[in-house]
PDB file of C-alpha atoms in Angstrom:
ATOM      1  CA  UNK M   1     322.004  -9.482 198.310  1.00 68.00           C
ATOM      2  CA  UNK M   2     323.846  -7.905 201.228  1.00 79.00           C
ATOM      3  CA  UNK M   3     320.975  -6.329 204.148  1.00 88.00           C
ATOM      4  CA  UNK M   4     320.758  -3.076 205.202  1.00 94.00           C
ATOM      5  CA  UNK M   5     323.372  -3.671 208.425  1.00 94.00           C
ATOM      6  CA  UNK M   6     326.005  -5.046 206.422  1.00 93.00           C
ATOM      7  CA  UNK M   7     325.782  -2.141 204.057  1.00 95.00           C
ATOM      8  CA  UNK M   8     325.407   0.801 207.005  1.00 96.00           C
ATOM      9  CA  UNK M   9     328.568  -1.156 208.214  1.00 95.00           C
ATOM     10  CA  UNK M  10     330.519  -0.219 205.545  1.00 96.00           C
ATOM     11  CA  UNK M  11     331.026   4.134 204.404  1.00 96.00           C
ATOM     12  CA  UNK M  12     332.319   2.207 200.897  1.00 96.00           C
ATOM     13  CA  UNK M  13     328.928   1.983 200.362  1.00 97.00           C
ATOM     14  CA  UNK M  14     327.962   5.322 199.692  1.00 97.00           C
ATOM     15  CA  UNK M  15     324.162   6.465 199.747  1.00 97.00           C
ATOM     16  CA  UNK M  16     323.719   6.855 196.068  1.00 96.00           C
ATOM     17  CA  UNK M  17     320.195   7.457 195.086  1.00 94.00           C
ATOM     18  CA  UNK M  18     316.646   7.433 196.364  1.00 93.00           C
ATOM     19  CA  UNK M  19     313.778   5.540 194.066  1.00 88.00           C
ATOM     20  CA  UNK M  20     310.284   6.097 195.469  1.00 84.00           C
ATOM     21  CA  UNK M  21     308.640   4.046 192.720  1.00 84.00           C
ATOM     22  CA  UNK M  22     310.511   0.806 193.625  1.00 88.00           C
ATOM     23  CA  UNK M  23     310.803   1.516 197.633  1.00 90.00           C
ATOM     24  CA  UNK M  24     314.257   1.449 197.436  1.00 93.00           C
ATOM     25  CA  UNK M  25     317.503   3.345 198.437  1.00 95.00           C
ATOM     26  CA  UNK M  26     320.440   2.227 196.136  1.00 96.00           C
ATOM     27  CA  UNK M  27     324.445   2.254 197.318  1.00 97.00           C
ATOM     28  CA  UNK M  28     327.389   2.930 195.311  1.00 97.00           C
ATOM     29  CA  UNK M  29     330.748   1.145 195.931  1.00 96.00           C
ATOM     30  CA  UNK M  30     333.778   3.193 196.013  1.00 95.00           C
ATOM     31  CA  UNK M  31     337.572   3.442 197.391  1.00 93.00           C
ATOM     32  CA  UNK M  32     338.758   5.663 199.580  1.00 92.00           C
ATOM     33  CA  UNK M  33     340.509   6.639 196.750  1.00 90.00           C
ATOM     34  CA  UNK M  34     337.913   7.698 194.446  1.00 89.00           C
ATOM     35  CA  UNK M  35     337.142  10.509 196.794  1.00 86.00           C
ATOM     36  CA  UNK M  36     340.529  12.367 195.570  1.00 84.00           C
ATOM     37  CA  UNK M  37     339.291  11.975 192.140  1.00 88.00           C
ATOM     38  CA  UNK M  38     337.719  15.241 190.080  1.00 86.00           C
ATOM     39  CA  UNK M  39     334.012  15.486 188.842  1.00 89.00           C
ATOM     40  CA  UNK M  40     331.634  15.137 191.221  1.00 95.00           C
ATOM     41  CA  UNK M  41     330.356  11.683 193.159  1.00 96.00           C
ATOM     42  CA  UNK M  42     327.017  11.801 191.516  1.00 95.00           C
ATOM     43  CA  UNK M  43     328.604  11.140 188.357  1.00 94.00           C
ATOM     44  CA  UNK M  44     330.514   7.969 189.600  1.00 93.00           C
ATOM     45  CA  UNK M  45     329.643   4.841 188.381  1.00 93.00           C
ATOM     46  CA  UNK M  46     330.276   0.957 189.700  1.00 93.00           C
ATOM     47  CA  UNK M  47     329.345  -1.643 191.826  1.00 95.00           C
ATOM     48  CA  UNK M  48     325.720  -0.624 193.037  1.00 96.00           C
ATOM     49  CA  UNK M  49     323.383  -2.665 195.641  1.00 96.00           C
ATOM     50  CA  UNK M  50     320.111  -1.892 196.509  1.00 95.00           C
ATOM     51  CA  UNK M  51     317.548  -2.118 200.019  1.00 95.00           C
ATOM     52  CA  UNK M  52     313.927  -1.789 200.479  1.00 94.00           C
ATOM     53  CA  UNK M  53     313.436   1.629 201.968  1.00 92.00           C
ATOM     54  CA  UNK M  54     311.227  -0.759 204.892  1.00 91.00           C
ATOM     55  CA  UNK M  55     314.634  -2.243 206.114  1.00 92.00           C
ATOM     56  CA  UNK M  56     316.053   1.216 206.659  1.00 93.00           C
ATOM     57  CA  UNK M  57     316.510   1.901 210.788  1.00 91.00           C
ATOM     58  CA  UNK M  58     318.897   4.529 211.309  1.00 93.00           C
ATOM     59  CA  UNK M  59     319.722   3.143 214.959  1.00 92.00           C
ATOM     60  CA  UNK M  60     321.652   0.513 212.479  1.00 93.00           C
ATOM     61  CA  UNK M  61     324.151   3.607 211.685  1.00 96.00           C
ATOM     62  CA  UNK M  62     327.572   4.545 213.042  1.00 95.00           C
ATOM     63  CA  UNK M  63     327.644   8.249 212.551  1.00 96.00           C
ATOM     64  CA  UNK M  64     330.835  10.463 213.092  1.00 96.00           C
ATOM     65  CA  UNK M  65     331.508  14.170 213.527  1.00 97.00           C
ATOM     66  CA  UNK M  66     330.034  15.626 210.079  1.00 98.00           C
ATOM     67  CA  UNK M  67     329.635  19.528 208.196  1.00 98.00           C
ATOM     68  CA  UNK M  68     328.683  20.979 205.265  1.00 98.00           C
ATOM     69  CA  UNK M  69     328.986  23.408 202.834  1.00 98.00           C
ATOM     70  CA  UNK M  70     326.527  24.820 201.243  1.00 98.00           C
ATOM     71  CA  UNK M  71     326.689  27.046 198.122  1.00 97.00           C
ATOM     72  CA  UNK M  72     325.511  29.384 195.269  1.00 93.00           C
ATOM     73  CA  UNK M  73     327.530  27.346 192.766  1.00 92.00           C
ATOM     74  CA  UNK M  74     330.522  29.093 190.984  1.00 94.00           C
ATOM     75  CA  UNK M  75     332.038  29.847 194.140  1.00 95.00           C
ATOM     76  CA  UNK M  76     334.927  27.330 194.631  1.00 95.00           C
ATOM     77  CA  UNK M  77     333.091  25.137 196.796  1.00 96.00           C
ATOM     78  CA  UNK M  78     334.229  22.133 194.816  1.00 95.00           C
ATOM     79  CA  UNK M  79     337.919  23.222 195.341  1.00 95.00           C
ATOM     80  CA  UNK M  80     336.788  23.554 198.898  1.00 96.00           C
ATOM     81  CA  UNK M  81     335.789  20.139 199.589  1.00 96.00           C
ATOM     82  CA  UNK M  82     338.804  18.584 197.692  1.00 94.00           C
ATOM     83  CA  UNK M  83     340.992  20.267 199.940  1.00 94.00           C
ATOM     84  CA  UNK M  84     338.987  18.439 203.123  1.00 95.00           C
ATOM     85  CA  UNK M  85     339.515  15.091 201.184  1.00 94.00           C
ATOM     86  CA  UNK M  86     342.614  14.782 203.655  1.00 93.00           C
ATOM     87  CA  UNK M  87     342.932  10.916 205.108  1.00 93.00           C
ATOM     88  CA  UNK M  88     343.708  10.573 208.729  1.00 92.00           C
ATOM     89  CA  UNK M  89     342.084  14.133 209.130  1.00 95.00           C
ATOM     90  CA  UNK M  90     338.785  13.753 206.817  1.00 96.00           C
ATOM     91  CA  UNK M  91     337.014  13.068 204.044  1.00 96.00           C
ATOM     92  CA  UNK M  92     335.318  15.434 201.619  1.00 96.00           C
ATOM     93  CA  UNK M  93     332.196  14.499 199.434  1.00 97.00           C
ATOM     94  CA  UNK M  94     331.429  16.052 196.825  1.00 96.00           C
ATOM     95  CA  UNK M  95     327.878  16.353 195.736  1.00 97.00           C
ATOM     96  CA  UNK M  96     326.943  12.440 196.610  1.00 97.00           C
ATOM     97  CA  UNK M  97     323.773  12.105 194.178  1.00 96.00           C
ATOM     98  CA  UNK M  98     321.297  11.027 196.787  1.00 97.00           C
ATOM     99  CA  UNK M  99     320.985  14.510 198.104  1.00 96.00           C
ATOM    100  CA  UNK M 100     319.578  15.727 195.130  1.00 94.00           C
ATOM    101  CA  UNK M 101     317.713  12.655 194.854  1.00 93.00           C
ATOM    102  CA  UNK M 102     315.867  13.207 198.379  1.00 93.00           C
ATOM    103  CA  UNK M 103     315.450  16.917 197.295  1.00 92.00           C
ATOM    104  CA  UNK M 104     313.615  15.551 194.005  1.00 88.00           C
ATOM    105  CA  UNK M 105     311.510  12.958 195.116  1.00 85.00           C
ATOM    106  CA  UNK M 106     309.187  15.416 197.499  1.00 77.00           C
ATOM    107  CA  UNK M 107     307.515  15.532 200.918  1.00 74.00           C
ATOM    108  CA  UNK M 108     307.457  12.266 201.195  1.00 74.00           C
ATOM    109  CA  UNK M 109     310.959  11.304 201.334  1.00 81.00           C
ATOM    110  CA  UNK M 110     311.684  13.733 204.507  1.00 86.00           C
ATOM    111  CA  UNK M 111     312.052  10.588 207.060  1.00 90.00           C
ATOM    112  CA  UNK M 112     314.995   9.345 204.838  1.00 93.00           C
ATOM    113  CA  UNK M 113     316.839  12.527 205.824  1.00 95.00           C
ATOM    114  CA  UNK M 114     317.998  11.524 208.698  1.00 96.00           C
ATOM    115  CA  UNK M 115     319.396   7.680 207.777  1.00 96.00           C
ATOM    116  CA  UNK M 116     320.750   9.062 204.556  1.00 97.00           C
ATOM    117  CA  UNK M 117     322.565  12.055 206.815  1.00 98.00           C
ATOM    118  CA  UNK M 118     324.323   9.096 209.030  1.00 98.00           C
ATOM    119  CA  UNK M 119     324.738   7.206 206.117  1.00 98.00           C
ATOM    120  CA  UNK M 120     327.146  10.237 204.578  1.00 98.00           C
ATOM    121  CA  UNK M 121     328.362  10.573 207.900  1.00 98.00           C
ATOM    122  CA  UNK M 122     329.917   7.423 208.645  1.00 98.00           C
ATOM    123  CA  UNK M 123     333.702   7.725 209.157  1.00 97.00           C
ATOM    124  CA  UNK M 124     336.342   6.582 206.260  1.00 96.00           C
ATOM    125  CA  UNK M 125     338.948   6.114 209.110  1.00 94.00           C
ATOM    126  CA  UNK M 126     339.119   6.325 212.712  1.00 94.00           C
ATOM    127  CA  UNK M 127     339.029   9.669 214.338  1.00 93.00           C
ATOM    128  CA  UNK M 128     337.913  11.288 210.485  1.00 96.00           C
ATOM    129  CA  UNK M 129     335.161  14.028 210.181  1.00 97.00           C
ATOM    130  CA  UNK M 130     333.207  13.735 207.151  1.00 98.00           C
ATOM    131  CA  UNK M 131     332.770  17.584 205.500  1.00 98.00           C
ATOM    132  CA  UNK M 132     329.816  17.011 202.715  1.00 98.00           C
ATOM    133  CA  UNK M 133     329.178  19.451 199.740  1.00 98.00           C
ATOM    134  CA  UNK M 134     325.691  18.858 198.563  1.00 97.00           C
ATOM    135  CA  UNK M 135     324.581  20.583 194.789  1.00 96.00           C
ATOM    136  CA  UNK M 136     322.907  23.601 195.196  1.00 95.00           C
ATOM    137  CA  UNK M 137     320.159  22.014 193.401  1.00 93.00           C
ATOM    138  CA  UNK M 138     319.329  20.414 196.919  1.00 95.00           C
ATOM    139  CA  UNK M 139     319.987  23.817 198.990  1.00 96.00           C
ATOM    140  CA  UNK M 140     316.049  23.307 199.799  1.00 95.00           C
ATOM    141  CA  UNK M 141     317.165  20.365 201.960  1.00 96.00           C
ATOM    142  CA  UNK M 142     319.256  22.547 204.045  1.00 97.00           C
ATOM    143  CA  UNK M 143     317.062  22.895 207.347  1.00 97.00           C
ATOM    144  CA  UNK M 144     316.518  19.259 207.973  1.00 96.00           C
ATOM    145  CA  UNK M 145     319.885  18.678 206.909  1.00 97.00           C
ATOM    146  CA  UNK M 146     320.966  20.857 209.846  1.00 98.00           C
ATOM    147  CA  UNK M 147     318.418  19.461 211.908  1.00 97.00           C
ATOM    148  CA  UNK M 148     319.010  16.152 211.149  1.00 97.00           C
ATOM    149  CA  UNK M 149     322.636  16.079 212.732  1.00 97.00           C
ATOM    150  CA  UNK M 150     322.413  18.628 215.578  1.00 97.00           C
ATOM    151  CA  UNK M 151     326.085  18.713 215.892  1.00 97.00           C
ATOM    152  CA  UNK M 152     327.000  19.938 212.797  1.00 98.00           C
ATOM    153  CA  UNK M 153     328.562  22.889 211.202  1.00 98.00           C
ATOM    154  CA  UNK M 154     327.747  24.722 208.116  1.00 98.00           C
ATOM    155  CA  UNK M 155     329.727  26.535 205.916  1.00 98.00           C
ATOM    156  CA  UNK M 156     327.957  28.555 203.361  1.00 98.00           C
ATOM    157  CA  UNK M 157     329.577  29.421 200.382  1.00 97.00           C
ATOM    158  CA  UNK M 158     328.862  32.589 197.539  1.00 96.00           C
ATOM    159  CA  UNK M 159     330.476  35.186 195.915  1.00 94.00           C
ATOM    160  CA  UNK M 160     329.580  38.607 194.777  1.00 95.00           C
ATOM    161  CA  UNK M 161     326.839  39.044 191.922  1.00 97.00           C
ATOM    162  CA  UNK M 162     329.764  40.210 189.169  1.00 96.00           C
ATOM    163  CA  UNK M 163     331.905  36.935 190.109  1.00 95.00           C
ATOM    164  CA  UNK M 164     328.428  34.884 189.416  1.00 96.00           C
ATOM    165  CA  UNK M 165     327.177  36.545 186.471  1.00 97.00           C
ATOM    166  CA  UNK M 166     330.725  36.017 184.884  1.00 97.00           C
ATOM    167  CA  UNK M 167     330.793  32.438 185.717  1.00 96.00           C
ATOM    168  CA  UNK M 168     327.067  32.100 184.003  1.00 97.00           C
ATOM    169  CA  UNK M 169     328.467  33.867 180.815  1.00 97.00           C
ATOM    170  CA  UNK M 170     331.797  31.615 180.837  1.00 96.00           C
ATOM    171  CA  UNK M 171     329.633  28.515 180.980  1.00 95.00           C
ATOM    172  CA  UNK M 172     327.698  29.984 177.326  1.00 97.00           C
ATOM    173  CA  UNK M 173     324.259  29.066 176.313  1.00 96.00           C
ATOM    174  CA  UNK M 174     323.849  26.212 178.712  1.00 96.00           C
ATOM    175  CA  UNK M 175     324.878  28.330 181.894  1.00 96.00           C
ATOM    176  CA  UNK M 176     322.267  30.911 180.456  1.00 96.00           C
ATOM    177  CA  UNK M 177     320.050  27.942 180.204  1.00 96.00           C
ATOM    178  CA  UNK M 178     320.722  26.545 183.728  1.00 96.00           C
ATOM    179  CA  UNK M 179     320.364  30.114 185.270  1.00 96.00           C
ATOM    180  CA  UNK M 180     316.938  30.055 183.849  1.00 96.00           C
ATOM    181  CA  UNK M 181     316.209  26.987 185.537  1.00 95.00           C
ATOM    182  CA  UNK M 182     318.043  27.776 188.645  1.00 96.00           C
ATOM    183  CA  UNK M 183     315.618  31.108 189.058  1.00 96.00           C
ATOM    184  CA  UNK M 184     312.586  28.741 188.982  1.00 95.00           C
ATOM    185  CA  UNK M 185     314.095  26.081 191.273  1.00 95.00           C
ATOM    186  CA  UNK M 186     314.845  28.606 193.640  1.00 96.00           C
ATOM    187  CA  UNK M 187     311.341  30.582 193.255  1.00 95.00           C
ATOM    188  CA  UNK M 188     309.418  27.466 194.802  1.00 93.00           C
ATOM    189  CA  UNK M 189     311.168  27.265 197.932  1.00 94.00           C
ATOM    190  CA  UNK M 190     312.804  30.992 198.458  1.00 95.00           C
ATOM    191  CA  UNK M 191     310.490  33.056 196.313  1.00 94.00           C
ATOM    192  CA  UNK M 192     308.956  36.657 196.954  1.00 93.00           C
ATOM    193  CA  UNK M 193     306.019  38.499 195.106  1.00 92.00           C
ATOM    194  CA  UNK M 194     308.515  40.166 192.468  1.00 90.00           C
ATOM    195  CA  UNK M 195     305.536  42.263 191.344  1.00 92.00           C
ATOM    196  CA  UNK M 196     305.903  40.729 187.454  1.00 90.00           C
ATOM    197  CA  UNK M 197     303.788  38.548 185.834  1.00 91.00           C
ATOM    198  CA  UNK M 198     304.197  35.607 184.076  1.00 88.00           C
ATOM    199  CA  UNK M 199     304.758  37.347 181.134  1.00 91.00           C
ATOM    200  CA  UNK M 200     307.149  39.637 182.801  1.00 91.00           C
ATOM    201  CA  UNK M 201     309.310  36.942 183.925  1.00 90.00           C
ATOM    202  CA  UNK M 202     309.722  35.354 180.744  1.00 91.00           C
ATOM    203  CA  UNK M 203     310.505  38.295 178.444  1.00 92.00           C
ATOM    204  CA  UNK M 204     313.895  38.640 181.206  1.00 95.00           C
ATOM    205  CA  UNK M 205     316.947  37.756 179.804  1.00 96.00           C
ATOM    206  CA  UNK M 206     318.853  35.138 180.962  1.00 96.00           C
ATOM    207  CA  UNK M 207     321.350  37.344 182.968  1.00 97.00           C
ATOM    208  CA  UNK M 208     318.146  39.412 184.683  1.00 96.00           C
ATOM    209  CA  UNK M 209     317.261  35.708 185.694  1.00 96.00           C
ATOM    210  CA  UNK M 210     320.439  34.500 186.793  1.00 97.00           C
ATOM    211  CA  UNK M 211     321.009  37.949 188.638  1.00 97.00           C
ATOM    212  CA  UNK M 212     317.574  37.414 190.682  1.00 97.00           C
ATOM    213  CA  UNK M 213     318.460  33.587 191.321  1.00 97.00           C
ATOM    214  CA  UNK M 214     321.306  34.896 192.683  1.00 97.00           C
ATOM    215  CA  UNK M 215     319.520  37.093 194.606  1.00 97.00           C
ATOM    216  CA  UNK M 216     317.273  34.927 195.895  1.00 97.00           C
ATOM    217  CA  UNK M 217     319.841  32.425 196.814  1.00 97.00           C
ATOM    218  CA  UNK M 218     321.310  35.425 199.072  1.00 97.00           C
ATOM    219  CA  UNK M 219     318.233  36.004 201.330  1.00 97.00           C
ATOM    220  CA  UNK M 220     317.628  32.212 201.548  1.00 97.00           C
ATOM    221  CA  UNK M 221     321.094  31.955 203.153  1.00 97.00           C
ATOM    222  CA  UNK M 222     320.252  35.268 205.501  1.00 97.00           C
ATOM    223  CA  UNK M 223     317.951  33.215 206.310  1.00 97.00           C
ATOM    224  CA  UNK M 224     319.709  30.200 207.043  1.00 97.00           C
ATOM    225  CA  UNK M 225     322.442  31.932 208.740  1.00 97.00           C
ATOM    226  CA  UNK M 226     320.059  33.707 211.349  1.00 97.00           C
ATOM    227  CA  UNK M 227     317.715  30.296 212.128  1.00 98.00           C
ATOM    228  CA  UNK M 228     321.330  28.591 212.869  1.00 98.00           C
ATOM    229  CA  UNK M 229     323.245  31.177 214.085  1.00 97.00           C
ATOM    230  CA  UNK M 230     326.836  29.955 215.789  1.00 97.00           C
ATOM    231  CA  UNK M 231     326.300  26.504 213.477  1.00 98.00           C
ATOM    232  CA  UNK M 232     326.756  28.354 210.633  1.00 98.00           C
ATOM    233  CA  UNK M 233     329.419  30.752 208.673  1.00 97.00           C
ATOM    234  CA  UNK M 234     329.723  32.457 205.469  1.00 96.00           C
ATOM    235  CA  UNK M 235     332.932  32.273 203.314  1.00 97.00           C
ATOM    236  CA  UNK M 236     332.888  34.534 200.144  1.00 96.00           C
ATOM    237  CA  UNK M 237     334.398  31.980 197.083  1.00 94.00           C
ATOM    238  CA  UNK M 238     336.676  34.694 195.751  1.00 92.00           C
ATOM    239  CA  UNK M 239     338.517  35.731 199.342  1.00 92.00           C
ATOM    240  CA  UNK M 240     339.063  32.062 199.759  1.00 94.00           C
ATOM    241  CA  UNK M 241     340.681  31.910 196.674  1.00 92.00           C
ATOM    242  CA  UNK M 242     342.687  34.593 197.416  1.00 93.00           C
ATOM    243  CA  UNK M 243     343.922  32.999 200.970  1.00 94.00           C
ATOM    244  CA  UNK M 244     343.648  29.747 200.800  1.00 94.00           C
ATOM    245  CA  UNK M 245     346.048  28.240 203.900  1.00 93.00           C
ATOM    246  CA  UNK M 246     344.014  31.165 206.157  1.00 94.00           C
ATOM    247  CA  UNK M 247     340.660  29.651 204.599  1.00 95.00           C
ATOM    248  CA  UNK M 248     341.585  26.117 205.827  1.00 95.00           C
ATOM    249  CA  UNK M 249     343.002  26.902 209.614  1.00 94.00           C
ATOM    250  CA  UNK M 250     339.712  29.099 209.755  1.00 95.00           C
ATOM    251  CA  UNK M 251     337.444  25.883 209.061  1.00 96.00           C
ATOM    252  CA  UNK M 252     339.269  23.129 211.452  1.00 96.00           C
ATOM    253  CA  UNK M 253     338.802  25.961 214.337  1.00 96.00           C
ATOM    254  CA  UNK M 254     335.144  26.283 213.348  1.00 97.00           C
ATOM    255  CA  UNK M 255     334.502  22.961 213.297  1.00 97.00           C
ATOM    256  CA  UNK M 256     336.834  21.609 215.922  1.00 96.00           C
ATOM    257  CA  UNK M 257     338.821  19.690 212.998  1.00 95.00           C
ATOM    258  CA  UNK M 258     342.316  19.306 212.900  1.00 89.00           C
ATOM    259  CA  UNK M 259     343.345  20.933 209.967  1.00 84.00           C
ATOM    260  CA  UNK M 260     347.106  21.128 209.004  1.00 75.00           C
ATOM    261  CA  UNK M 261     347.541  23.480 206.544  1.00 63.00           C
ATOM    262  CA  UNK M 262     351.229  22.177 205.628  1.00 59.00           C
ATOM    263  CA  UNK M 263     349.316  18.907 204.523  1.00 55.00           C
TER     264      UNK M 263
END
């Protein structure tokens, strides 16, 4: 079984997921290829290895430039990312599972933030930034994320509460489902007295849910956007869509990235 060096040496092996109950941090094999591919890299499957969480010393790790972007979900963010999949310029990940996995397993996974950060930020090529699109499921991450790699831009993706709500309805009873879900994820870490009880909350229907989620998801990144302040800009989903090329030459001058929109 390889070590932990031989791995960190290597951004094929992609940080994959985080298991507290075994003490371990497990890697995923792919090409550079597979980073082109649709769906997102949580979903990938393959060639997997595995290292006691013990072994893990990020001074081991070969970090280059990296940035996010962060979003509300719906918002093209995925199309985003897959346009900074560009080799020889940079790569683009899109929601690598361990994120959420870190985000899941608690308090007590907060020193891996910073390995698993390098990790994601190793270069695929010489000279490439590494631009890293985490789920919003892990948007509670976001301030050691930053802090964690003190160079780093942010991008933080949304879209207007009509453009969401229409998304949710496209998506049928499972997007109604997942805003449910979404409005209690986001309670725990964003919330505010909403001055309704328990009982209140539940008799709202799944778009009054969704709408507040969305809400909430709005003042978290206020927030966000004020504690980082020139680290951090806001792209609306829908005016990206509508200028894409702009979008793009706007990013590589925030970031310092060499972005040729011909490409």
């Amino acid at each position: 079984m390889p070590d932990f060096e031989t791995l960190a040496a290597d951004p094929h092996w992609l940080p994959h997921r985080v298991d507290p109950a075994s003490g371990r941090l497990e890697f995923l094999h792919l090409t550079r290829e597979a980073l082109s591919q649709t769906g997102f890299l949580a979903d990938r499957t393959g060639e997997t290895q595995a290292v006691p969480l013990a072994q893990i010393a990020r001074s081991a790790i070969a970090p280059g430039p990296v940035h996010f972007i962060f979003h509300t979900a719906f918002c093209r963010s995925t199309l985003l990312v897959r346009a900074l999949e560009c080799p020889g310029v940079c790569a683009g990940l899109s929601e690598p599972r361990v994120l959420a996995s870190l985000a899941g397993a608690g308090q007590g996974a907060q020193p891996l933030v910073g390995p698993v950060v390098d990790l994601l930020a190793r270069p695929w090529a010489q000279g490439e930034a590494v631009f890293v699109k985490p789920t919003n499921h892990s948007n509670r991450l976001i301030p050691a994320l930053m802090d964690a790699a003190p160079q780093s831009k942010a991008i933080v993706m949304t879209n207007p509460l009509p453009s969401f709500l229409a998304a949710v309805i496209r998506k049928g009873m499972m997007g109604r489902r997942w805003a449910r879900q979404l409005f209690l994820e986001v309670m725990g870490y964003a919330g505010i007295d909403l001055g309704m009880d328990g009982r209140e909350q539940f008799a709202m229907t799944d778009l009054q849910a969704a709408g507040l989620a969305w809400f909430l998801n709005q003042r978290y990144f206020d927030a966000i956007a004020r504690q980082y302040g020139e680290r951090v800009r806001v792209l609306d989903g829908d005016r990206f869509d509508a200028a894409r090329e702009r979008t793009l030459v706007a990013v590589g001058d925030f970031t310092g990235v060499a972005i040729d929109k011909a490409k």
